[in-house]
CSV table of C-alpha atoms in Angstrom, one decimal:
chain,number,residue,atom,x,y,z
A,27,MET,CA,16.9,-14.0,57.8
A,28,LYS,CA,19.8,-12.3,59.6
A,29,GLU,CA,20.1,-12.8,63.3
A,30,ILE,CA,21.8,-10.2,65.5
A,31,THR,CA,22.4,-9.7,69.2
A,32,LYS,CA,20.8,-6.9,71.3
A,33,GLN,CA,24.2,-5.3,71.6
A,34,GLU,CA,24.6,-5.3,67.8
A,35,ALA,CA,21.0,-3.9,67.6
A,36,LYS,CA,21.9,-1.0,70.0
A,37,HIS,CA,25.0,-0.2,68.1
A,38,PHE,CA,23.1,-0.1,64.8
A,39,LEU,CA,20.3,2.1,66.2
A,40,VAL,CA,22.6,4.6,67.9
A,41,ASN,CA,24.7,5.0,64.8
A,42,TYR,CA,21.6,5.1,62.5
A,43,GLN,CA,20.1,7.8,64.7
A,44,LEU,CA,23.4,9.8,64.5
A,45,LEU,CA,23.8,9.6,68.2
A,46,ASN,CA,27.4,8.3,68.2
A,47,GLY,CA,29.3,11.3,67.0
A,48,ASN,CA,29.0,10.1,63.4
A,49,LEU,CA,27.3,13.2,61.9
A,50,LYS,CA,29.4,14.5,59.1
A,51,SER,CA,28.2,18.1,59.1
A,52,ASP,CA,27.5,20.8,61.6
A,53,LYS,CA,25.4,24.0,61.9
A,54,LYS,CA,22.5,24.2,59.3
A,55,GLU,CA,24.1,21.5,57.1
A,56,GLY,CA,24.0,19.2,60.1
A,57,VAL,CA,20.3,19.9,60.6
A,58,LEU,CA,19.6,18.9,57.0
A,59,GLU,CA,21.7,15.8,57.4
A,60,VAL,CA,19.7,14.7,60.4
A,61,PHE,CA,16.4,15.2,58.5
A,62,ASP,CA,17.8,13.4,55.5
A,63,GLN,CA,18.5,10.4,57.8
A,64,ILE,CA,15.4,10.3,60.1
A,65,LYS,CA,13.0,12.1,57.8
A,66,THR,CA,10.8,13.8,60.4
A,67,ILE,CA,10.9,15.3,63.9
A,68,GLN,CA,7.8,15.7,66.0
A,69,TYR,CA,6.8,19.2,67.1
A,70,ASP,CA,5.6,19.9,70.6
A,71,PRO,CA,5.0,23.4,72.1
A,72,LEU,CA,6.4,22.7,75.5
A,73,ASN,CA,9.6,24.6,76.1
A,74,VAL,CA,11.2,23.6,79.4
A,75,VAL,CA,14.8,23.3,78.1
A,76,GLY,CA,14.1,24.0,74.4
A,77,ARG,CA,11.5,22.8,72.0
A,78,ASN,CA,11.3,19.1,71.1
A,79,PRO,CA,12.9,19.6,67.7
A,80,ASP,CA,15.8,21.6,69.2
A,81,LEU,CA,16.3,18.9,71.9
A,82,VAL,CA,16.5,16.2,69.2
A,83,LEU,CA,19.0,18.2,67.1
A,84,GLN,CA,21.2,19.3,70.0
A,85,SER,CA,21.8,15.6,70.9
A,86,ARG,CA,23.2,15.0,67.4
A,87,ILE,CA,24.8,18.3,66.4
A,88,LYS,CA,27.8,19.8,68.2
A,89,ASN,CA,27.3,23.4,69.3
A,90,TYR,CA,23.7,23.4,67.9
A,91,LYS,CA,21.7,26.6,68.1
A,92,ALA,CA,18.0,27.0,67.8
A,93,ASN,CA,18.2,29.7,65.1
A,94,TYR,CA,19.6,27.0,62.7
A,95,LEU,CA,16.2,25.3,62.6
A,96,ASP,CA,14.3,28.6,62.5
A,97,GLU,CA,16.2,29.8,59.5
A,98,LEU,CA,15.8,26.5,57.6
A,99,LEU,CA,12.1,26.7,58.3
A,100,TYR,CA,11.2,30.4,57.8
A,101,LYS,CA,14.1,31.9,55.8
A,102,ASP,CA,15.7,29.3,53.6
A,103,ARG,CA,12.4,27.3,53.4
A,104,LEU,CA,14.2,24.0,53.1
A,105,LEU,CA,12.1,22.5,55.9
A,106,ILE,CA,8.4,22.9,56.6
A,107,ASP,CA,5.8,22.5,59.4
A,108,GLY,CA,3.3,19.8,58.5
A,109,TRP,CA,1.3,16.8,59.6
A,110,ASP,CA,3.2,13.5,59.7
A,111,LYS,CA,3.4,11.7,63.0
A,112,MET,CA,1.4,14.3,64.8
A,113,MET,CA,2.5,17.9,64.1
A,114,SER,CA,6.0,17.6,62.7
A,115,ILE,CA,8.8,19.2,60.7
A,116,TYR,CA,10.1,17.6,57.6
A,117,SER,CA,11.9,18.4,54.3
A,118,ILE,CA,10.0,20.7,51.9
A,119,SER,CA,10.8,18.2,49.1
A,120,ASP,CA,8.6,15.7,50.9
A,121,TRP,CA,5.5,18.0,50.6
A,122,PRO,CA,4.0,16.4,47.5
A,123,TYR,CA,4.3,12.9,48.9
A,124,PHE,CA,1.8,13.8,51.6
A,125,ASN,CA,-1.0,14.8,49.2
A,126,LEU,CA,-3.0,11.7,49.9
A,127,LEU,CA,-2.5,12.1,53.7
A,128,ARG,CA,-3.9,15.7,53.3
A,129,ASN,CA,-7.0,14.1,51.7
A,130,ILE,CA,-7.4,11.8,54.7
A,131,LYS,CA,-7.0,14.8,57.1
A,132,ASP,CA,-9.7,16.7,55.2
A,133,GLU,CA,-12.3,14.1,56.3
A,134,SER,CA,-10.9,13.7,59.8
A,135,VAL,CA,-10.7,17.4,60.6
A,136,GLN,CA,-14.2,17.9,59.3
A,137,ASN,CA,-15.3,15.1,61.6
A,138,SER,CA,-13.5,16.8,64.5
A,139,LEU,CA,-15.3,20.1,63.8
A,140,LYS,CA,-18.6,18.3,63.8
A,141,TYR,CA,-17.8,16.7,67.2
A,142,ARG,CA,-16.9,20.1,68.5
A,143,ASN,CA,-20.0,21.8,67.1
A,144,SER,CA,-17.7,24.1,65.1
A,145,THR,CA,-18.7,23.3,61.5
A,146,GLU,CA,-19.6,26.9,60.8
A,147,ALA,CA,-15.8,27.4,60.4
A,148,LEU,CA,-16.0,25.5,57.1
A,149,GLN,CA,-18.3,28.2,55.7
A,150,HIS,CA,-15.6,30.8,56.2
A,151,THR,CA,-12.6,29.1,54.6
A,152,GLU,CA,-12.8,31.0,51.3
A,153,ASN,CA,-13.2,34.3,53.2
A,154,VAL,CA,-10.1,33.5,55.2
A,155,LEU,CA,-8.1,32.7,52.0
A,156,SER,CA,-9.2,36.0,50.5
A,157,ILE,CA,-8.1,37.9,53.6
A,158,LEU,CA,-4.6,36.3,53.5
A,159,LYS,CA,-4.4,37.0,49.7
A,160,LYS,CA,-5.3,40.7,50.3
A,161,SER,CA,-3.5,41.4,53.6
A,162,GLY,CA,-0.6,38.9,53.6
A,163,PRO,CA,0.6,36.6,56.5
A,164,MET,CA,-1.5,36.9,59.6
A,165,LEU,CA,-2.0,35.3,63.0
A,166,SER,CA,-5.4,33.8,63.5
A,167,THR,CA,-6.1,36.2,66.3
A,168,LYS,CA,-5.9,39.1,63.8
A,169,ILE,CA,-8.8,37.7,61.8
A,170,ASP,CA,-12.1,38.4,63.5
A,171,LEU,CA,-15.0,36.3,62.2
A,172,GLY,CA,-16.6,35.7,65.5
A,173,SER,CA,-16.7,32.8,67.9
A,174,VAL,CA,-17.7,29.2,67.5
A,175,THR,CA,-20.8,27.8,69.1
A,176,LYS,CA,-21.0,28.5,72.8
A,177,GLY,CA,-20.0,25.5,74.9
A,178,SER,CA,-17.9,23.8,72.3
A,179,TRP,CA,-14.2,23.0,72.9
A,180,GLY,CA,-11.2,23.2,70.6
A,181,HIS,CA,-10.7,26.6,68.8
A,182,GLY,CA,-12.6,29.3,70.4
A,183,LYS,CA,-12.7,31.5,67.3
A,184,ILE,CA,-14.0,30.7,63.8
A,185,ALA,CA,-10.9,32.1,62.2
A,186,GLY,CA,-8.7,29.7,64.2
A,187,ALA,CA,-10.8,26.7,63.4
A,188,ALA,CA,-10.9,27.6,59.7
A,189,LEU,CA,-7.1,28.2,59.5
A,190,ASP,CA,-6.5,24.9,61.2
A,191,TYR,CA,-8.6,23.1,58.7
A,192,LEU,CA,-6.9,24.9,55.8
A,193,PHE,CA,-3.5,24.0,57.2
A,194,HIS,CA,-4.3,20.3,57.4
A,195,ILE,CA,-5.6,20.2,53.8
A,196,GLY,CA,-2.6,22.1,52.5
A,197,ARG,CA,-4.2,25.4,51.5
A,198,VAL,CA,-2.2,27.5,54.0
A,199,GLY,CA,1.1,27.0,55.7
A,200,VAL,CA,3.2,28.5,58.6
A,201,GLN,CA,5.0,31.6,57.3
A,202,LYS,CA,6.8,32.0,60.7
A,203,LYS,CA,6.1,31.6,64.4
A,204,ARG,CA,5.8,34.1,67.2
A,205,GLY,CA,6.6,31.9,70.2
A,206,THR,CA,4.1,29.0,69.7
A,207,GLN,CA,1.6,31.1,67.7
A,208,LYS,CA,1.5,30.4,63.9
A,209,VAL,CA,1.6,33.2,61.4
A,210,TYR,CA,-0.3,31.8,58.4
A,211,ASP,CA,0.1,32.5,54.7
A,212,LEU,CA,-1.2,31.0,51.4
A,213,ILE,CA,0.7,27.8,50.7
A,214,GLU,CA,1.6,29.1,47.2
A,215,ASN,CA,3.7,31.8,48.8
A,216,LEU,CA,5.7,29.3,50.9
A,217,ILE,CA,6.3,26.4,48.5
A,218,PRO,CA,7.8,26.4,45.0
A,219,GLN,CA,5.1,25.9,42.4
A,220,LYS,CA,6.9,22.8,41.0
A,221,LEU,CA,6.3,21.0,44.3
A,222,LEU,CA,2.7,22.1,44.5
A,223,ASP,CA,2.1,20.8,40.9
A,224,SER,CA,3.9,17.5,41.7
A,225,ASP,CA,1.8,14.4,42.5
A,226,PRO,CA,4.2,11.5,42.7
A,227,ILE,CA,1.9,9.1,44.5
A,228,GLN,CA,-1.7,8.6,43.4
A,229,ASP,CA,-2.4,5.0,44.5
A,230,MET,CA,-3.3,4.4,48.1
A,231,HIS,CA,-1.4,1.2,48.4
A,232,GLU,CA,1.7,2.8,47.1
A,233,PHE,CA,1.2,5.7,49.5
A,234,TYR,CA,0.8,3.3,52.5
A,235,CYS,CA,4.0,1.5,51.4
A,236,TRP,CA,5.9,4.8,51.2
A,237,LEU,CA,4.6,6.0,54.6
A,238,LEU,CA,5.3,2.8,56.5
A,239,LEU,CA,8.8,2.7,55.0
A,240,ARG,CA,9.3,6.3,56.1
A,241,ARG,CA,8.2,5.5,59.7
A,242,ILE,CA,10.7,2.7,59.9
A,243,GLN,CA,13.4,5.0,58.4
A,244,SER,CA,12.6,7.5,61.1
A,245,ILE,CA,13.7,4.9,63.7
A,246,GLY,CA,16.1,2.5,62.0
A,247,PHE,CA,14.3,-0.7,62.5
A,248,PHE,CA,11.0,-1.7,64.0
A,249,TRP,CA,8.6,-4.5,64.6
A,250,ASN,CA,5.0,-5.0,63.5
A,251,THR,CA,3.2,-4.3,66.7
A,252,ASN,CA,0.4,-1.9,67.5
A,253,SER,CA,2.2,1.3,68.5
A,254,ILE,CA,2.2,5.1,68.6
A,255,VAL,CA,4.7,4.8,65.7
A,256,TRP,CA,1.8,4.3,63.3
A,257,ASP,CA,-0.1,7.4,64.6
A,258,GLY,CA,-1.2,10.3,62.3
A,259,ILE,CA,-2.1,8.1,59.3
A,260,ASP,CA,-5.6,6.6,59.4
A,261,THR,CA,-7.4,3.7,61.1
A,262,ASN,CA,-6.1,1.2,58.7
A,263,PHE,CA,-2.6,1.4,60.2
A,264,LYS,CA,-4.1,0.3,63.6
A,265,ASP,CA,-4.6,-3.1,62.0
A,266,LYS,CA,-1.7,-5.5,62.3
A,267,CYS,CA,-2.8,-7.6,59.3
A,268,PHE,CA,-3.1,-4.5,57.2
A,269,ARG,CA,0.5,-3.5,58.1
A,270,LYS,CA,1.6,-7.1,57.4
A,271,ASN,CA,0.4,-6.8,53.8
A,272,ILE,CA,2.2,-3.5,53.4
A,273,ILE,CA,5.4,-5.0,54.8
A,274,ALA,CA,5.1,-8.0,52.5
A,275,THR,CA,5.0,-5.6,49.5
A,276,LEU,CA,8.1,-3.7,50.8
A,277,LEU,CA,9.9,-7.0,51.3
A,278,ASP,CA,9.1,-8.2,47.8
A,279,GLN,CA,10.4,-4.8,46.4
A,280,GLY,CA,13.6,-5.2,48.4
A,281,LEU,CA,12.9,-2.0,50.4
A,282,LEU,CA,12.8,-3.7,53.7
A,283,ASN,CA,15.0,-6.3,55.4
A,284,GLU,CA,14.0,-8.9,58.0
A,285,VAL,CA,16.2,-9.3,61.0
A,286,LYS,CA,15.7,-11.5,64.1
A,287,ILE,CA,16.7,-10.5,67.6
A,288,GLU,CA,16.2,-13.2,70.3
A,289,ASN,CA,13.5,-14.9,68.2
A,290,LYS,CA,11.6,-11.7,67.5
A,291,VAL,CA,11.3,-10.4,64.0
A,292,PHE,CA,12.1,-6.8,63.1
A,293,TYR,CA,12.2,-4.8,59.8
A,294,SER,CA,14.9,-2.4,58.8
A,295,ALA,CA,15.0,0.0,55.9
A,296,VAL,CA,18.7,-0.6,55.3
A,297,ASN,CA,21.0,-3.5,55.7
A,298,ILE,CA,22.3,-3.8,59.3
A,299,PRO,CA,26.1,-4.2,59.0
A,300,ILE,CA,27.6,-6.4,61.6
A,301,GLU,CA,31.3,-6.1,61.2
A,302,GLY,CA,34.3,-4.7,63.1
A,303,ASP,CA,34.3,-3.4,66.7
A,304,LEU,CA,31.1,-2.1,68.2
A,305,GLU,CA,32.5,1.3,69.3
A,306,PHE,CA,30.7,4.2,70.9
A,307,ASP,CA,31.9,7.7,71.6
A,308,ASP,CA,32.3,9.0,75.1
A,309,LYS,CA,29.6,11.7,75.1
A,310,ILE,CA,26.6,11.6,77.4
A,311,ARG,CA,23.6,12.7,75.4
A,312,PHE,CA,20.4,14.3,76.8
A,313,LEU,CA,17.5,12.9,74.7
A,314,SER,CA,14.2,14.5,74.2
A,315,PRO,CA,11.2,12.6,75.6
A,316,LEU,CA,9.8,12.7,72.0
A,317,ASP,CA,13.1,11.7,70.3
A,318,ASN,CA,12.5,9.4,67.3
A,319,ILE,CA,14.4,6.6,69.0
A,320,LEU,CA,12.0,6.8,72.0
A,321,TRP,CA,8.8,6.9,70.0
A,322,ASP,CA,7.8,3.4,71.2
A,323,ARG,CA,8.6,2.7,74.9
A,324,LYS,CA,8.1,-1.0,74.6
A,325,PHE,CA,10.6,-1.1,71.8
A,326,ILE,CA,13.1,0.7,73.9
A,327,ALA,CA,12.5,-1.6,76.8
A,328,GLU,CA,13.0,-4.6,74.5
A,329,ILE,CA,16.2,-3.5,72.9
A,330,PHE,CA,17.8,-1.3,75.6
A,331,ASN,CA,16.2,-2.7,78.8
A,332,PHE,CA,15.2,0.8,79.7
A,333,ASN,CA,11.7,1.6,81.0
A,334,TYR,CA,10.8,5.2,80.3
A,335,THR,CA,7.6,7.1,80.9
A,336,TRP,CA,7.1,10.8,80.0
A,337,GLU,CA,5.4,12.1,83.1
A,338,VAL,CA,4.5,15.6,81.9
A,339,TYR,CA,0.8,14.7,81.9
A,340,THR,CA,1.0,12.6,85.1
A,341,PRO,CA,-0.4,14.2,88.2
A,342,LYS,CA,2.5,15.4,90.4
A,343,GLU,CA,1.7,13.0,93.3
A,344,LYS,CA,1.8,10.0,90.9
A,345,ARG,CA,5.1,10.8,89.2
A,346,LYS,CA,8.0,8.5,89.9
A,347,TYR,CA,10.6,11.0,88.6
A,348,GLY,CA,9.6,14.5,87.5
A,349,TYR,CA,7.7,16.8,85.2
A,350,TYR,CA,10.1,17.0,82.3
A,351,VAL,CA,12.8,14.3,82.6
A,352,LEU,CA,15.3,13.5,79.8
A,353,PRO,CA,16.9,10.1,79.3
A,354,LEU,CA,20.7,9.9,79.4
A,355,LEU,CA,22.3,7.9,76.6
A,356,PHE,CA,26.0,6.8,77.0
A,357,LYS,CA,28.0,4.3,75.0
A,358,GLY,CA,24.9,2.6,73.6
A,359,ASN,CA,23.1,2.3,77.0
A,360,PHE,CA,20.5,4.4,78.8
A,361,ILE,CA,22.4,5.1,82.0
A,362,GLY,CA,19.8,7.2,83.8
A,363,ARG,CA,17.7,10.3,83.5
A,364,ILE,CA,18.0,14.0,84.3
A,365,GLU,CA,15.5,16.7,85.2
A,366,PRO,CA,16.8,20.1,84.0
A,367,VAL,CA,14.9,23.4,84.0
A,368,PHE,CA,15.9,26.5,82.2
A,369,TYR,CA,14.9,29.8,83.8
A,370,LYS,CA,14.9,31.9,80.7
A,371,LYS,CA,14.6,35.4,82.3
A,372,ASP,CA,17.7,34.9,84.4
A,373,LYS,CA,19.4,32.5,82.0
A,374,ILE,CA,20.0,29.9,84.7
A,375,LEU,CA,20.0,26.2,84.1
A,376,CYS,CA,18.9,24.3,87.2
A,377,ILE,CA,19.5,20.5,87.5
A,378,LYS,CA,16.6,19.5,89.7
A,379,ASN,CA,17.6,15.8,89.9
A,380,ILE,CA,19.6,13.0,88.4
A,381,TRP,CA,18.7,9.3,88.6
A,382,PHE,CA,21.2,6.6,87.5
A,383,GLU,CA,20.0,3.1,86.5
A,384,LYS,CA,20.9,0.3,88.9
A,385,ASN,CA,23.5,-1.2,86.6
A,386,THR,CA,25.3,2.1,85.9
A,387,LYS,CA,28.7,2.3,87.4
A,388,VAL,CA,28.9,5.8,88.9
A,389,ASN,CA,32.6,6.7,89.2
A,390,SER,CA,34.7,9.8,89.0
A,391,THR,CA,35.1,9.4,85.2
A,392,LEU,CA,31.4,9.2,84.6
A,393,LYS,CA,30.7,12.2,86.8
A,394,SER,CA,33.4,14.2,85.1
A,395,ASN,CA,31.8,13.3,81.7
A,396,LEU,CA,28.4,14.2,82.9
A,397,LYS,CA,29.7,17.5,84.2
A,398,ARG,CA,31.1,18.3,80.8
A,399,SER,CA,27.8,17.3,79.1
A,400,ILE,CA,25.8,19.5,81.5
A,401,LYS,CA,28.1,22.4,80.5
A,402,ASN,CA,27.6,21.7,76.8
A,403,PHE,CA,23.8,21.6,77.4
A,404,SER,CA,23.9,24.9,79.2
A,405,ASN,CA,25.8,26.4,76.2
A,406,TYR,CA,23.0,25.1,73.9
A,407,LEU,CA,20.4,26.9,76.0
A,408,GLY,CA,22.5,30.1,76.3
A,409,ALA,CA,22.6,29.8,80.1
A,410,ILE,CA,25.1,32.0,82.0
A,411,SER,CA,25.1,29.9,85.2
A,412,ILE,CA,24.2,26.4,86.4
A,413,ILE,CA,22.5,25.5,89.7
A,414,ASN,CA,22.7,21.9,91.0
A,415,GLU,CA,19.7,20.8,93.3
A,416,SER,CA,20.4,17.1,92.8
A,417,ASP,CA,22.1,14.9,95.3
A,418,GLN,CA,24.9,14.2,92.7
A,419,ASN,CA,28.1,16.2,93.0
A,420,ILE,CA,28.5,17.1,89.3
A,421,ILE,CA,28.7,20.9,89.2
């Protein structure tokens, strides 16, 4: 078993995640390169300084613009909205590999509807499909089938609940979005027939192997601990022994490698090369709270000695930092965090606060670098001016 240092582990992760200026392409080709490497990006509707997928991509792609992703999703249709680790975006070529997961979601969404007293939505699925076939892509709000049982929570309308179920089982997909609202269409209008007809994985054990490997590929390497990383699959993946058996199969197949870091065992989907100088570029990157590299906070604390909590759902009086705070990554280390807010109407980027880690050497060179990074971030947002409300002289 290969043994590496934490510094070597950080260097590998930053390079694997394409966070070291090592992306070969830019624009839409760069977006596809990122997805080819990390497989999936979680979707989140919050838009304080861009959507989560945009934040993930701007930290990796020089001069990234949000329309690159939108075009790949809804014009070129090389990417697709789907369920992976929560709601996500992934390559359309991966669609048939998720067939068994959609079977799992069929049962789980039905159970959710039962819990919410909304099972009447299931009686309207064929009606909804007929409406889409006749009228074309539609928002759920444009289909009036009445409301769900009074007092229930979740979708308030029958059409919304029915479309959500149909989406999770793969009968409809997202044709485009209007803000955060989904415009639905029949899946056969969105995905090539050859992908709809393809069924590459029919055995559950093989599927679990594929999915566990994919989750590790989404990070770079990982350990077999109970974690949010295994979310979105089924209850089996909550069991460490179950995952251990899957890992054993992947090790036997040569698809995973074991690596030891300070007497703890991790698993990587590729060989971790340890050779030459461990060099990092000089860009300070603003990472999304839901960036793949940050999926597991204990993992980040273990490897990077950085403790991060996303406080967006923490009551204001209990927050240590702020509502929407982004980690700052520089030369393989998390050097601090920043709280930016983008006022879209006036196109103003406001820097509410900046906090540096105790071991970060804050000098004129670092401040100059951060100033440049803030300017680049404002360009990504399309801001026309920057306001600094922090106690750092960086604007």
